[in-house]
PDB file of C-alpha atoms in Angstrom:
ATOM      1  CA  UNK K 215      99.974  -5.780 -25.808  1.00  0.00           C
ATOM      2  CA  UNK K 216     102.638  -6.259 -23.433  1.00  0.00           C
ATOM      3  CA  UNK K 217     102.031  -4.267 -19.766  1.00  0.00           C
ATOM      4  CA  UNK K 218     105.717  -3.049 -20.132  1.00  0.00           C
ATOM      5  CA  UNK K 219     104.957  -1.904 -23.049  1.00  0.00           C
ATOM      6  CA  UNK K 220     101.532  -0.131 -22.653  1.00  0.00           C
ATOM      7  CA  UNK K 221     103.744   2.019 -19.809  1.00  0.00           C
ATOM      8  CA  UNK K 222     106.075   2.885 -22.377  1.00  0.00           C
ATOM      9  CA  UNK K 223     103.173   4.037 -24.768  1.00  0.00           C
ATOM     10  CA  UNK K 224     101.480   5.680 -22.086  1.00  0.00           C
ATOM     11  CA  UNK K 225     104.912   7.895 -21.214  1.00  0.00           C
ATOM     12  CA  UNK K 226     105.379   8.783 -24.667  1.00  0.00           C
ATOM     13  CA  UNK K 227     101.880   9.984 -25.825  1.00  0.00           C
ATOM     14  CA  UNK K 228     101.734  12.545 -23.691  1.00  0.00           C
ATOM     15  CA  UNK K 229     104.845  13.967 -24.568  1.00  0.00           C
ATOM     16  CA  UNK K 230     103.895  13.706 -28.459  1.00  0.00           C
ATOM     17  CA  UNK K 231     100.877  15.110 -27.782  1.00  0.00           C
ATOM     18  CA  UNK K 232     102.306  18.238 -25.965  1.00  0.00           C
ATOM     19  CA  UNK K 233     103.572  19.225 -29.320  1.00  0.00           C
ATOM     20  CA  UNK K 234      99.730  19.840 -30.855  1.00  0.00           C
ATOM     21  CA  UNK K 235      99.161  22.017 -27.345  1.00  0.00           C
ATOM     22  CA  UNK K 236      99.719  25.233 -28.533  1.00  0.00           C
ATOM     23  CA  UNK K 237      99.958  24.500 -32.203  1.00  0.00           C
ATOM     24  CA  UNK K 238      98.408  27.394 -33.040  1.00  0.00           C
ATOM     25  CA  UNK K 239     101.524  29.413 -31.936  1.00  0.00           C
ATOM     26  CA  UNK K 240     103.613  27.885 -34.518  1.00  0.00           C
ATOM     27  CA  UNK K 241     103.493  28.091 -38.661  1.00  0.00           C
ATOM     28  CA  UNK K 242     101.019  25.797 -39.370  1.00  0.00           C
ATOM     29  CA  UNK K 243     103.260  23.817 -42.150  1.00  0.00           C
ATOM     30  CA  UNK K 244     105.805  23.248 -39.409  1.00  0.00           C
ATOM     31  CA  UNK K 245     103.417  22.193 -37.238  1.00  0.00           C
ATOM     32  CA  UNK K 246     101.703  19.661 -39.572  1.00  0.00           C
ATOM     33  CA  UNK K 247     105.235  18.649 -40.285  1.00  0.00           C
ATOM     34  CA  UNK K 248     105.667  17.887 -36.469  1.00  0.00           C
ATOM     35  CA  UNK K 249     102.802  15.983 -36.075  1.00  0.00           C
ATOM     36  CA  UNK K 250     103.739  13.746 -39.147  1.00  0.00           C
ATOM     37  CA  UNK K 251     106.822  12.873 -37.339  1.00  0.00           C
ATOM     38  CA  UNK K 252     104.942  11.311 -34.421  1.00  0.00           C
ATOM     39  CA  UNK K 253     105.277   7.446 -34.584  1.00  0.00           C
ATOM     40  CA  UNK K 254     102.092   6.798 -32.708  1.00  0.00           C
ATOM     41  CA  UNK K 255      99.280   6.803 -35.574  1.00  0.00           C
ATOM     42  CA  UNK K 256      96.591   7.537 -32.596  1.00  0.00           C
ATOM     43  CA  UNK K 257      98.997  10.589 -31.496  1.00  0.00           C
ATOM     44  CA  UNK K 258      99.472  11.267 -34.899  1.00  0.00           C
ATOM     45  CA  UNK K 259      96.154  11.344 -36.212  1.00  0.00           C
ATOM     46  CA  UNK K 260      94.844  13.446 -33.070  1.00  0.00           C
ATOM     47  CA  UNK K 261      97.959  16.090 -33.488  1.00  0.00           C
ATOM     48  CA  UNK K 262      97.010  16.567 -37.238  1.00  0.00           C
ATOM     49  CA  UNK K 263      93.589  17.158 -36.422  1.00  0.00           C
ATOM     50  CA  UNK K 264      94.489  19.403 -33.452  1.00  0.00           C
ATOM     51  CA  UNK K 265      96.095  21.342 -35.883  1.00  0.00           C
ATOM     52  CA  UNK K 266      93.730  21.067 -38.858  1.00  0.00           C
ATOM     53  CA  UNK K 267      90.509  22.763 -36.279  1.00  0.00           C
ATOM     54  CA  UNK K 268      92.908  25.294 -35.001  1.00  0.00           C
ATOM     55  CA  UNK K 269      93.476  26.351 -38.447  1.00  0.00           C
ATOM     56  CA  UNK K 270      89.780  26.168 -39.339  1.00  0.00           C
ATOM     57  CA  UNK K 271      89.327  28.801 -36.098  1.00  0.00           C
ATOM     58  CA  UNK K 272      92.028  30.589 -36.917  1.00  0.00           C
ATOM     59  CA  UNK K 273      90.291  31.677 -40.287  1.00  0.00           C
ATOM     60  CA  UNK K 274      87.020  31.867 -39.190  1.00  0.00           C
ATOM     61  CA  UNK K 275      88.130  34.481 -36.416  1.00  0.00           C
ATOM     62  CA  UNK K 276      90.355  36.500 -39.151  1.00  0.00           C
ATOM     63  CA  UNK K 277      86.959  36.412 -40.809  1.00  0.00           C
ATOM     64  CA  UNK K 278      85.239  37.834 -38.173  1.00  0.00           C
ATOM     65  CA  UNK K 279      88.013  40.705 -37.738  1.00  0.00           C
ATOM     66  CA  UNK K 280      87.843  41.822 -41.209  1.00  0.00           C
ATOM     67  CA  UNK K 281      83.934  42.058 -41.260  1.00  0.00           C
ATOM     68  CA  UNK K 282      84.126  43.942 -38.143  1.00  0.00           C
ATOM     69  CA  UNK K 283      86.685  46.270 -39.718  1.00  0.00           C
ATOM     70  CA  UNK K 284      84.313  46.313 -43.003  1.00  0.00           C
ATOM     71  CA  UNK K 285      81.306  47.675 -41.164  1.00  0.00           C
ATOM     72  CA  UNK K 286      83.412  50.173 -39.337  1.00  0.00           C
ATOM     73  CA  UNK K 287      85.083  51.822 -42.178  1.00  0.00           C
ATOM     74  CA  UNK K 288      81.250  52.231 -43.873  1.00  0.00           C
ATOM     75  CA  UNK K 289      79.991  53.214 -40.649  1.00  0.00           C
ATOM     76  CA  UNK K 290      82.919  56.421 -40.446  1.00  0.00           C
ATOM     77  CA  UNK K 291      82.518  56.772 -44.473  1.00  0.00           C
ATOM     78  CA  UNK K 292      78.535  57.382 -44.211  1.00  0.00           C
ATOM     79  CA  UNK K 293      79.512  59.852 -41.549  1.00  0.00           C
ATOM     80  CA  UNK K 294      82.396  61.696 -43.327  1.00  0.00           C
ATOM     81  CA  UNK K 295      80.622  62.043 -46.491  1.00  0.00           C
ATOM     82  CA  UNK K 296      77.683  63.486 -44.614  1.00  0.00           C
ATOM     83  CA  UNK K 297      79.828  66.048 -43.242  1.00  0.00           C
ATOM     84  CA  UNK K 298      81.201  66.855 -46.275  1.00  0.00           C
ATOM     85  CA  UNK K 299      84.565  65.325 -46.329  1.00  0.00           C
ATOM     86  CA  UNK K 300      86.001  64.401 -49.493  1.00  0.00           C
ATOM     87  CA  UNK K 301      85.906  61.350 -51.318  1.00  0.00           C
ATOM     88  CA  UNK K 302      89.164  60.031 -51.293  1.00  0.00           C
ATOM     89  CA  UNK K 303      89.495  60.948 -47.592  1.00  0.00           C
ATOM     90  CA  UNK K 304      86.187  59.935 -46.185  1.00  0.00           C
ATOM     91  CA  UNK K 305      86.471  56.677 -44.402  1.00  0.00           C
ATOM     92  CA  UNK K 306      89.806  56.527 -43.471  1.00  0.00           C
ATOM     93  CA  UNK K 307      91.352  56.879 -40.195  1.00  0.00           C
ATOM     94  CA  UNK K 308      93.270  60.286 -39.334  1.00  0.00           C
ATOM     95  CA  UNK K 309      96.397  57.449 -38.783  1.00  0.00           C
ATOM     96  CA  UNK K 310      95.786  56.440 -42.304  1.00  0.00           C
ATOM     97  CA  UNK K 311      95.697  60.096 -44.449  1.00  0.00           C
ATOM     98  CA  UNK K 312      99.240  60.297 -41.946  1.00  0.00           C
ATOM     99  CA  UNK K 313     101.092  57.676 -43.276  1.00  0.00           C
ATOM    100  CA  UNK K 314     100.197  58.428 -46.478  1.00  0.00           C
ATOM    101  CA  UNK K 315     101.996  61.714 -46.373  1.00  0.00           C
ATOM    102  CA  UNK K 316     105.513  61.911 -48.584  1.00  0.00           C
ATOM    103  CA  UNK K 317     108.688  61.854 -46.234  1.00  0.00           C
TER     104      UNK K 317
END
């Protein structure tokens, strides 16, 4: 490859790359989009998979969340139905029965 042109390369890549940087800040579909638009395949292929793992976290985390939430809502049902609170309130955050009241 031509020097001039490795400089060229080596301008743009960055830039193309600075698109994957916070990827995970945009819709993923847009992003993927993005990176398909790069013309370098080695930016391309590194942007896609940028975006592919911070997907893959992204889930895994949201995972996480909800089986935190999961064992908190048994932990405060166990404890409401031991002190007697009814059924279709026990569990549920005082927040909750709130918003569930007519207007």
């Amino acid at each position: 490859m031509k020097p001039r042109r490795l400089v060229v390369l080596s301008l743009i890549t960055p830039l193309a790359l600075s698109a994957c940087v916070s990827v995970d800040t945009y819709d993923r579909r847009a992003a993927f989009t993005q990176c398909r638009e790069i013309s370098d395949r080695d930016a391309r292929d590194l942007c896609i998979e940028r975006s592919m793992e911070a997907a893959r976290t992204e889930r895994y985390e949201n995972a996480e969340d909800f089986q935190r939430r999961q064992e908190e809502f048994e932990d405060r049902y166990a404890r409401d139905r031991a002190m007697g609170v009814p059924e279709d309130l026990a569990g549920r955050r005082p927040s909750d029965i709130l918003d569930d009241r007519p207007n």
